[in-house]
CSV table of C-alpha atoms and ligand atoms in Angstrom, one decimal:
chain,number,residue,atom,x,y,z
A,1,MET,CA,3.7,1.6,27.0
A,2,LYS,CA,4.3,4.4,30.2
A,3,LEU,CA,5.6,8.3,30.8
A,4,GLU,CA,8.4,8.3,32.1
A,5,CYS,CA,9.8,11.8,33.9
A,6,VAL,CA,13.2,12.2,32.6
A,7,HIS,CA,14.7,14.4,35.4
A,8,CYS,CA,13.0,12.4,38.8
A,9,GLY,CA,12.0,8.9,36.6
A,10,GLN,CA,8.8,8.6,38.0
A,11,THR,CA,6.2,7.3,36.0
A,12,ARG,CA,2.7,7.2,35.3
A,13,ASN,CA,0.3,5.5,33.0
A,14,TRP,CA,-0.2,7.3,29.4
A,15,GLN,CA,-4.2,7.3,30.4
A,16,GLN,CA,-3.9,11.0,31.5
A,17,PHE,CA,-2.3,14.0,30.5
A,18,ILE,CA,0.2,16.7,31.9
A,19,ILE,CA,2.6,18.9,30.2
A,20,LYS,CA,5.5,18.1,32.7
A,21,CYS,CA,6.5,16.3,35.9
A,22,PRO,CA,5.3,18.4,38.9
A,23,CYS,CA,9.4,18.4,39.6
A,24,GLY,CA,9.6,20.4,36.1
A,25,GLY,CA,11.2,17.3,34.4
A,26,ARG,CA,9.9,16.4,30.4
A,27,LEU,CA,8.2,13.3,30.2
A,28,GLU,CA,9.2,10.4,27.9
A,29,VAL,CA,6.9,7.8,26.6
A,30,LYS,CA,8.7,4.6,27.7
A,31,GLN,CA,7.8,1.7,25.6
A,32,ASP,CA,9.8,-2.1,26.0
A,33,VAL,CA,10.1,-3.0,22.7
A,34,THR,CA,12.1,-6.2,23.6
A,35,GLY,CA,9.8,-8.6,23.8
A,36,LEU,CA,8.9,-8.0,19.7
A,37,ASP,CA,10.1,-9.9,17.0
A,38,GLY,CA,11.8,-7.8,14.4
A,39,GLU,CA,11.5,-10.0,11.4
A,40,LYS,CA,7.6,-10.4,12.3
A,41,LEU,CA,7.3,-7.2,12.8
A,42,LYS,CA,8.9,-6.4,8.6
A,43,GLY,CA,6.4,-9.2,7.7
A,44,ILE,CA,3.3,-7.2,9.0
A,45,PHE,CA,4.8,-3.3,7.9
A,46,ARG,CA,5.3,-5.1,4.2
A,47,GLU,CA,1.5,-6.1,4.3
A,48,ARG,CA,0.6,-2.8,5.5
A,49,LEU,CA,2.0,-1.2,2.4
A,50,GLY,CA,-1.4,-2.5,0.2
A,51,GLU,CA,-3.9,-0.5,2.9
A,52,ARG,CA,-5.9,2.2,1.3
A,53,MET,CA,-8.1,3.1,4.0
A,54,SER,CA,-7.5,1.4,7.1
A,55,VAL,CA,-5.7,3.4,9.8
A,56,TYR,CA,-2.4,1.0,8.6
A,57,ALA,CA,-2.5,3.1,5.1
A,58,SER,CA,-1.0,6.4,7.5
A,59,GLY,CA,3.1,6.0,6.8
A,60,VAL,CA,2.9,6.4,11.1
A,61,TRP,CA,0.0,4.0,12.0
A,62,ARG,CA,1.6,1.4,9.4
A,63,TYR,CA,4.7,1.1,12.5
A,64,LYS,CA,1.8,1.1,15.4
A,65,GLU,CA,3.2,-1.7,17.6
A,66,LEU,CA,6.7,0.8,18.0
A,67,ILE,CA,4.9,3.7,18.3
A,68,PHE,CA,1.5,3.1,20.6
A,69,PRO,CA,0.2,-0.4,20.4
A,70,GLU,CA,-2.1,0.1,23.2
A,71,LEU,CA,-4.4,3.2,21.1
A,72,PRO,CA,-7.8,1.5,20.0
A,73,GLU,CA,-8.0,2.3,16.1
A,74,ASP,CA,-11.3,3.4,16.5
A,75,ARG,CA,-9.8,6.4,18.3
A,76,ILE,CA,-6.8,7.4,15.9
A,77,VAL,CA,-7.3,10.4,13.8
A,78,THR,CA,-5.3,10.3,10.6
A,79,LYS,CA,-4.7,11.8,7.1
A,80,TYR,CA,-2.9,9.2,5.9
A,81,GLU,CA,0.3,11.2,6.9
A,82,GLY,CA,3.9,9.9,6.3
A,83,ASN,CA,3.9,7.6,2.7
A,84,THR,CA,6.8,10.1,1.5
A,85,GLY,CA,8.7,10.2,-1.6
A,86,LEU,CA,12.3,8.9,-1.0
A,87,TYR,CA,14.5,10.4,-3.6
A,88,ALA,CA,18.3,9.7,-4.9
A,89,PRO,CA,19.0,12.7,-7.2
A,90,GLU,CA,21.8,12.1,-9.5
A,91,THR,CA,23.0,15.1,-10.4
A,92,ILE,CA,23.2,16.5,-6.7
A,93,ARG,CA,24.7,13.2,-5.5
A,94,LYS,CA,27.7,13.8,-8.1
A,95,SER,CA,28.2,17.5,-7.5
A,96,LEU,CA,28.9,16.7,-3.7
A,97,GLY,CA,30.6,13.5,-5.3
A,98,ILE,CA,29.3,11.6,-2.3
A,99,ARG,CA,28.7,7.5,-2.9
A,100,GLY,CA,24.9,7.5,-1.9
A,101,LEU,CA,22.5,10.2,-1.3
A,102,TYR,CA,19.1,10.5,-0.5
A,103,PHE,CA,16.3,12.6,0.0
A,104,LYS,CA,13.1,11.6,2.5
A,105,ALA,CA,10.5,14.2,1.4
A,106,GLN,CA,8.3,15.0,4.7
A,107,SER,CA,7.4,17.6,3.0
A,108,GLU,CA,4.9,15.6,0.9
A,109,ASN,CA,2.7,15.1,4.2
A,110,PRO,CA,-0.7,16.3,4.1
A,111,SER,CA,-0.2,19.7,5.6
A,112,GLY,CA,3.2,20.2,4.4
A,113,SER,CA,5.9,19.4,6.9
A,114,PHE,CA,7.3,16.6,9.1
A,115,LYS,CA,4.6,17.6,12.3
A,116,ASP,CA,2.2,15.4,10.7
A,117,ASN,CA,4.0,12.3,11.6
A,118,GLY,CA,3.7,13.7,15.1
A,119,MET,CA,0.6,15.1,15.3
A,120,THR,CA,-1.4,12.7,14.4
A,121,VAL,CA,-0.8,10.7,17.6
A,122,ALA,CA,-0.8,13.5,20.1
A,123,VAL,CA,-4.6,14.7,18.2
A,124,SER,CA,-5.2,10.9,18.9
A,125,HIS,CA,-4.2,10.5,21.8
A,126,GLY,CA,-5.7,13.7,23.0
A,127,ARG,CA,-9.2,12.3,21.9
A,128,HIS,CA,-9.1,9.1,23.5
A,129,LEU,CA,-8.4,11.0,26.4
A,130,GLY,CA,-12.0,13.1,25.8
A,131,TYR,CA,-10.1,16.4,24.7
A,132,THR,CA,-11.7,18.8,22.5
A,133,ARG,CA,-9.4,21.9,22.7
A,134,PHE,CA,-6.1,21.3,21.4
A,135,ALA,CA,-3.2,24.2,21.7
A,136,CYS,CA,0.6,25.1,20.7
A,137,SER,CA,3.2,27.5,20.5
A,138,SER,CA,4.5,27.7,17.1
A,139,THR,CA,6.8,29.0,14.9
A,140,GLY,CA,4.4,27.9,11.9
A,141,ASN,CA,4.4,24.2,10.8
A,142,THR,CA,3.3,23.1,14.4
A,143,SER,CA,0.6,25.2,14.2
A,144,ALA,CA,-1.0,24.3,10.7
A,145,SER,CA,-0.7,20.4,11.4
A,146,LEU,CA,-2.5,20.6,15.0
A,147,ALA,CA,-5.5,22.8,13.4
A,148,MET,CA,-5.7,20.5,10.5
A,149,TYR,CA,-5.8,17.3,12.8
A,150,ALA,CA,-8.0,19.2,15.3
A,151,ALA,CA,-10.4,20.1,12.8
A,152,MET,CA,-9.9,16.2,11.3
A,153,GLY,CA,-11.2,15.4,14.9
A,154,GLU,CA,-14.1,17.5,15.0
A,155,SER,CA,-12.2,19.6,17.6
A,156,SER,CA,-11.2,23.0,18.5
A,157,SER,CA,-7.7,24.6,18.6
A,158,TYR,CA,-5.8,27.5,20.1
A,159,VAL,CA,-2.4,28.6,18.2
A,160,PHE,CA,0.0,31.2,20.0
A,161,VAL,CA,1.8,32.7,17.2
A,162,PRO,CA,5.1,35.0,17.7
A,163,GLU,CA,4.6,38.4,15.9
A,164,SER,CA,7.5,38.4,14.2
A,165,GLY,CA,9.9,35.9,12.5
A,166,ILE,CA,7.0,33.9,11.2
A,167,SER,CA,6.0,32.9,7.7
A,168,GLN,CA,2.6,34.8,6.7
A,169,ASN,CA,1.7,31.3,4.8
A,170,LYS,CA,1.9,28.7,7.4
A,171,VAL,CA,-0.7,31.7,9.4
A,172,LEU,CA,-2.9,31.8,7.1
A,173,GLN,CA,-2.9,28.3,6.4
A,174,THR,CA,-3.6,27.4,10.1
A,175,LEU,CA,-6.8,30.1,9.9
A,176,ALA,CA,-7.9,28.3,7.2
A,177,TYR,CA,-8.2,25.1,9.1
A,178,GLY,CA,-10.6,27.0,11.7
A,179,ALA,CA,-7.9,27.4,14.1
A,180,ARG,CA,-8.5,30.8,16.8
A,181,VAL,CA,-4.9,31.9,16.4
A,182,ILE,CA,-3.2,34.4,19.2
A,183,ARG,CA,-0.6,36.8,18.1
A,184,PHE,CA,1.9,38.1,20.8
A,185,ASP,CA,4.9,40.2,21.4
A,186,GLY,CA,7.1,37.8,22.0
A,187,THR,CA,9.2,34.6,21.2
A,188,TYR,CA,8.4,31.2,20.6
A,189,ASP,CA,9.7,30.1,24.0
A,190,ASP,CA,7.5,32.9,25.6
A,191,GLY,CA,4.5,31.3,24.0
A,192,ILE,CA,5.7,27.8,25.8
A,193,ALA,CA,6.0,29.3,29.1
A,194,PHE,CA,2.2,30.8,28.9
A,195,LEU,CA,0.9,27.3,28.0
A,196,GLU,CA,3.1,25.4,30.8
A,197,ARG,CA,1.4,27.8,33.0
A,198,HIS,CA,-2.2,27.9,31.8
A,199,ALA,CA,-3.1,25.2,30.0
A,200,LYS,CA,-4.7,23.1,32.6
A,201,ASP,CA,-6.9,25.5,33.8
A,202,LEU,CA,-8.0,26.3,30.2
A,203,GLY,CA,-8.7,22.5,29.8
A,204,LEU,CA,-5.9,22.5,26.8
A,205,TYR,CA,-3.9,19.9,25.4
A,206,VAL,CA,-0.8,20.7,24.7
A,207,CYS,CA,0.6,19.7,21.5
A,208,ASN,CA,4.0,21.6,21.8
A,209,SER,CA,7.3,20.1,20.7
A,210,ILE,CA,8.1,18.4,24.2
A,211,ASN,CA,4.5,16.4,24.1
A,212,PRO,CA,5.9,12.6,24.6
A,213,PHE,CA,3.2,11.6,21.6
A,214,ARG,CA,4.6,13.9,19.1
A,215,ILE,CA,7.8,12.4,19.4
A,216,ALA,CA,6.8,8.9,19.2
A,217,GLY,CA,4.8,9.3,16.2
A,218,GLN,CA,8.0,11.1,14.4
A,219,LYS,CA,10.2,8.3,15.0
A,220,SER,CA,8.3,6.8,11.8
A,221,ILE,CA,10.6,9.4,9.5
A,222,ILE,CA,13.1,7.1,10.0
A,223,TYR,CA,11.3,3.5,10.0
A,224,GLU,CA,9.6,4.3,6.5
A,225,ALA,CA,13.0,5.3,5.5
A,226,ALA,CA,14.3,2.4,6.7
A,227,GLN,CA,12.0,0.0,5.2
A,228,TYR,CA,12.0,2.3,2.0
A,229,LEU,CA,15.6,1.0,2.1
A,230,ASN,CA,14.8,-2.6,2.4
A,231,TRP,CA,15.6,-2.0,5.9
A,232,GLU,CA,19.4,-0.8,5.1
A,233,LEU,CA,19.8,2.9,6.4
A,234,PRO,CA,23.1,5.1,4.9
A,235,ASP,CA,25.7,5.6,6.9
A,236,TRP,CA,24.3,9.2,8.0
A,237,ILE,CA,20.9,11.0,9.0
A,238,VAL,CA,21.2,14.8,8.3
A,239,VAL,CA,18.7,16.6,10.2
A,240,PRO,CA,18.0,19.9,10.9
A,241,GLY,CA,17.2,21.1,13.7
A,242,GLY,CA,15.3,23.8,15.7
A,243,ALA,CA,13.2,22.7,19.3
A,244,LEU,CA,15.8,19.4,18.9
A,245,SER,CA,12.6,17.2,18.8
A,246,ASN,CA,13.1,15.7,15.3
A,247,VAL,CA,16.5,14.5,16.0
A,248,THR,CA,14.9,13.3,19.2
A,249,ALA,CA,12.6,11.1,17.7
A,250,ILE,CA,14.9,9.9,14.4
A,251,GLY,CA,17.6,9.0,17.1
A,252,LYS,CA,15.1,7.2,19.2
A,253,GLY,CA,13.8,5.2,16.0
A,254,ILE,CA,17.0,3.8,15.2
A,255,GLU,CA,17.6,2.8,18.5
A,256,ASP,CA,14.5,0.7,18.3
A,257,LEU,CA,15.6,-0.5,15.1
A,258,TRP,CA,19.0,-1.8,16.3
A,259,THR,CA,17.6,-3.4,19.7
A,260,LEU,CA,14.9,-5.1,17.4
A,261,GLY,CA,17.9,-6.2,15.0
A,262,MET,CA,15.9,-5.3,11.9
A,263,ILE,CA,19.0,-3.2,10.5
A,264,PRO,CA,22.4,-4.3,10.5
A,265,LYS,CA,24.2,-0.9,11.5
A,266,ARG,CA,23.6,2.0,13.2
A,267,PRO,CA,23.8,4.8,11.3
A,268,ARG,CA,25.5,8.4,12.6
A,269,ILE,CA,23.6,11.3,12.8
A,270,ALA,CA,24.5,14.6,11.8
A,271,LEU,CA,22.7,17.7,13.3
A,272,VAL,CA,22.5,21.4,11.6
A,273,GLN,CA,21.2,24.3,13.2
A,274,ALA,CA,21.5,27.7,11.4
A,275,GLU,CA,24.1,29.9,12.7
A,276,GLY,CA,22.0,32.7,13.9
A,277,ALA,CA,20.0,30.3,15.5
A,278,SER,CA,22.3,27.4,17.3
A,279,PRO,CA,22.4,27.4,21.0
A,280,PHE,CA,22.8,23.8,21.1
A,281,HIS,CA,25.4,23.6,17.9
A,282,LYS,CA,27.4,26.3,20.4
A,283,MET,CA,26.9,23.9,23.5
A,284,MET,CA,28.3,20.7,21.8
A,285,ALA,CA,31.2,22.2,20.1
A,286,ALA,CA,32.1,23.8,23.6
A,287,GLY,CA,31.7,21.0,25.0
A,288,ALA,CA,30.1,22.5,27.5
A,289,GLU,CA,27.6,21.1,30.5
A,290,GLU,CA,24.8,23.4,29.9
A,291,LEU,CA,22.9,24.4,26.9
A,292,ARG,CA,22.9,28.4,27.3
A,293,PRO,CA,19.6,30.1,25.4
A,294,GLU,CA,19.9,32.6,22.5
A,295,PRO,CA,17.7,35.6,23.4
A,296,GLN,CA,17.6,36.7,20.1
A,297,PRO,CA,17.4,33.9,17.1
A,298,GLN,CA,17.9,35.2,14.0
A,299,THR,CA,17.7,33.4,10.9
A,300,VAL,CA,15.9,33.2,7.3
A,301,ALA,CA,15.3,29.5,7.9
A,302,SER,CA,11.4,30.5,10.2
A,303,ALA,CA,11.3,26.8,11.6
A,304,LEU,CA,15.0,26.6,13.4
A,305,ASN,CA,14.0,30.1,14.5
A,306,ILE,CA,14.5,28.8,18.3
A,307,GLY,CA,17.0,30.2,21.1
A,308,ASN,CA,16.1,27.8,23.8
A,309,PRO,CA,15.4,24.6,22.3
A,310,PRO,CA,13.2,22.4,24.8
A,311,SER,CA,14.4,19.1,23.8
A,312,TRP,CA,18.0,19.5,24.2
A,313,LYS,CA,19.1,16.8,26.7
A,314,ALA,CA,16.9,14.3,24.8
A,315,ALA,CA,19.0,15.3,21.5
A,316,ARG,CA,22.4,15.2,23.3
A,317,ARG,CA,21.6,11.5,24.5
A,318,VAL,CA,20.6,10.2,21.5
A,319,LEU,CA,23.7,12.2,19.5
A,320,GLU,CA,25.9,10.1,22.1
A,321,PHE,CA,23.6,6.9,21.1
A,322,CYS,CA,24.4,6.9,17.3
A,323,ARG,CA,27.6,9.1,17.6
A,324,GLY,CA,26.4,11.9,16.3
A,325,VAL,CA,28.0,15.5,15.2
A,326,THR,CA,26.6,19.0,14.8
A,327,CYS,CA,27.2,22.1,12.5
A,328,SER,CA,25.7,25.3,12.0
A,329,VAL,CA,25.5,26.9,8.6
A,330,THR,CA,24.7,30.5,7.1
A,331,ASP,CA,21.6,31.7,5.9
A,332,GLU,CA,23.2,32.1,2.6
A,333,GLU,CA,25.0,28.5,2.8
A,334,ILE,CA,20.9,27.7,3.5
A,335,LEU,CA,19.3,29.4,0.4
A,336,ALA,CA,22.1,28.5,-1.9
A,337,SER,CA,21.2,24.9,-1.1
A,338,LYS,CA,17.5,25.3,-1.1
A,339,GLN,CA,18.0,26.3,-5.2
A,340,ILE,CA,19.9,23.0,-5.3
A,341,ILE,CA,16.9,21.0,-3.5
A,342,ASP,CA,14.0,23.5,-5.5
A,343,ARG,CA,15.4,23.2,-9.1
A,344,SER,CA,16.3,19.1,-8.4
A,345,GLY,CA,12.1,19.1,-8.9
A,346,ILE,CA,11.9,17.9,-4.8
A,347,GLY,CA,11.8,21.6,-3.4
A,348,CYS,CA,11.3,22.4,0.1
A,349,GLU,CA,11.2,25.2,2.9
A,350,PRO,CA,14.2,27.1,3.8
A,351,ALA,CA,14.8,25.3,6.9
A,352,SER,CA,15.1,21.4,4.9
A,353,ALA,CA,17.5,23.1,3.1
A,354,ALA,CA,19.7,23.0,5.9
A,355,SER,CA,20.5,19.5,6.0
A,356,LEU,CA,22.1,19.6,2.6
A,357,ALA,CA,24.3,22.7,3.6
A,358,GLY,CA,25.2,20.7,6.5
A,359,LEU,CA,25.8,17.9,4.7
A,360,ARG,CA,28.0,20.1,2.0
A,361,LYS,CA,30.1,21.3,5.0
A,362,LEU,CA,30.6,18.7,6.9
A,363,MET,CA,32.0,16.8,3.9
A,364,ALA,CA,34.0,20.1,3.3
A,365,GLU,CA,35.2,19.1,6.9
A,366,LYS,CA,36.3,16.2,6.3
A,367,VAL,CA,33.1,14.7,8.9
A,368,ILE,CA,31.8,12.9,6.1
A,369,ASP,CA,33.9,11.0,3.5
A,370,LYS,CA,32.8,10.7,0.0
A,371,GLU,CA,32.7,7.0,0.4
A,372,GLU,CA,30.0,7.2,2.9
A,373,THR,CA,26.4,7.7,2.1
A,374,ALA,CA,24.1,10.0,3.6
A,375,LEU,CA,20.1,10.2,3.7
A,376,CYS,CA,18.7,14.2,4.5
A,377,ILE,CA,15.4,14.9,5.9
A,378,LEU,CA,13.6,17.8,4.0
A,379,THR,CA,10.9,18.9,6.9
A,380,GLY,CA,8.5,21.5,5.3
A,381,ASN,CA,7.3,21.9,1.5
A,382,LEU,CA,8.5,24.7,-0.9
A,383,LEU,CA,5.4,26.9,-0.5
A,384,LYS,CA,5.0,27.1,2.9
A,385,ASP,CA,7.4,30.4,2.7
A,386,THR,CA,6.5,32.3,-0.2
A,387,GLN,CA,8.1,35.9,1.1
A,388,VAL,CA,11.8,33.8,0.9
A,389,LEU,CA,10.4,32.6,-2.2
A,390,SER,CA,9.8,36.1,-3.8
A,391,GLY,CA,13.4,37.3,-2.4
A,392,MET,CA,15.2,34.6,-4.0
A,393,MET,CA,13.2,35.4,-7.4
A,394,GLU,CA,13.6,38.7,-7.3
A,395,HIS,CA,17.5,38.5,-6.5
A,396,GLU,CA,17.7,35.8,-9.8
A,397,ARG,CA,15.6,37.9,-12.2
A,398,MET,CA,18.1,41.3,-11.3
A,399,VAL,CA,21.0,38.6,-11.8
A,400,ARG,CA,19.6,37.1,-15.3
A,401,SER,CA,18.6,39.9,-16.8
A,402,ASP,CA,22.2,40.8,-16.8
A,403,LEU,CA,22.9,38.6,-19.3
A,404,THR,CA,20.1,38.5,-22.0
A,405,VAL,CA,19.9,40.0,-25.0
A,406,LYS,CA,17.7,43.2,-25.0
A,407,GLY,CA,14.2,42.4,-25.9
A,408,THR,CA,14.2,39.0,-25.0
A,409,GLU,CA,13.9,39.6,-21.2
A,410,ARG,CA,10.4,38.8,-21.4
A,411,TRP,CA,11.1,35.4,-22.3
A,412,LEU,CA,13.0,34.2,-19.7
B,1,PLP,C1,9.7,22.1,12.7
B,1,PLP,C2,10.9,21.9,11.8
B,1,PLP,C3,12.0,21.9,11.6
B,1,PLP,C4,12.8,21.6,13.6
B,1,PLP,O1,12.2,20.5,13.5
B,1,PLP,P1,12.7,20.5,15.3
B,1,PLP,O2,11.7,19.3,16.1
B,1,PLP,O3,11.8,21.7,16.1
B,1,PLP,O4,14.2,20.5,15.7
B,1,PLP,C5,12.6,22.2,10.6
B,1,PLP,N1,12.3,22.3,9.6
B,1,PLP,C6,11.0,22.6,9.6
B,1,PLP,C7,10.2,23.1,8.1
B,1,PLP,C8,10.1,22.5,10.7
B,1,PLP,O5,8.9,22.6,10.6
B,2,ZN,ZN1,9.8,14.4,37.7
């Protein structure tokens, strides 16, 4: 494994940590998978499904050969992340009229979001290099995940959280794991800029979304979905996008499986943004060359509230490879889809519901055909945002009380 600068192409070994190349370019994990035998790997991965206590019981480290083969096993900090449910709710499928529909519930991860799939790899890498102080800037789930793994690895964590536009639950969860939380008056993007300037002097290992080891770990989401589906992925993978690290990881994961001949066809990716924070979708829809950052992003889906996604170039490349499309959905559409997912018993936080909202929109626009099949990635847990939930329930109570017979309200 090597690290390669996406801008100048310079490579360096993985036994060091820098946030960015001195030229300013982002770093990417480059791993040559061409020498591996896909069929043999399937056998190894199948066998590991029976593990309970070793690192291979993790739904990330089960795929270690494709993620970080060089890392010594005894350096891994894991909570057996991944291993999340893959559901096929029949009622939702029927109401959409689509041939096949799946949900991959990354919300069932130990800290409640898909950030765990990547964070176990980044923190393990940092610990291996001898770091004991970890940091990130976050809209919430990244901090909670980092705080959890840092604590598991007997290290400390420092988390930069914007003063507004984030969920209280996520901050409380982060504090509970023992992180130092630094609230500041600014956006997620300002927090990143601060860390880029000062992390080195402060001796911090930075776990932001551009950390290449997080992206490598998040590839496991699509490996696991493929394995659970007998190595045949649906026609479409529908992913909500904020910083665009997840869509990048899923695209790279598909590329690995395709290169190794482990899947018979390449699924397409549909990336969904919230309308109030959709600079990437706008760029793609306009066929523009450059992304224009949105200085004041605004959406009920706090995990998508990012105006300047750092991974947009990588995301555009994977969308090209996977013949991807993009769309945006309104907050109303997100909440309506969230209610459908919650009532199916699966449940998710608002950002995750953008996937179903986007699928519905793309079906209405005939981009996705009802004869096709789709897999929606549910990124975060139902209890991640109880403020939004209270709002929804309050609204519902008012609507429902119109229908109740006087005196029975309290039973309903
Ligand atoms: C981080 C996050 C997203 C967005 O993922 P990106 O990699 O930033 O595009 C979506 N949903 C939830 C719940 C998240 O925590
Ligand atoms: Zn460079």
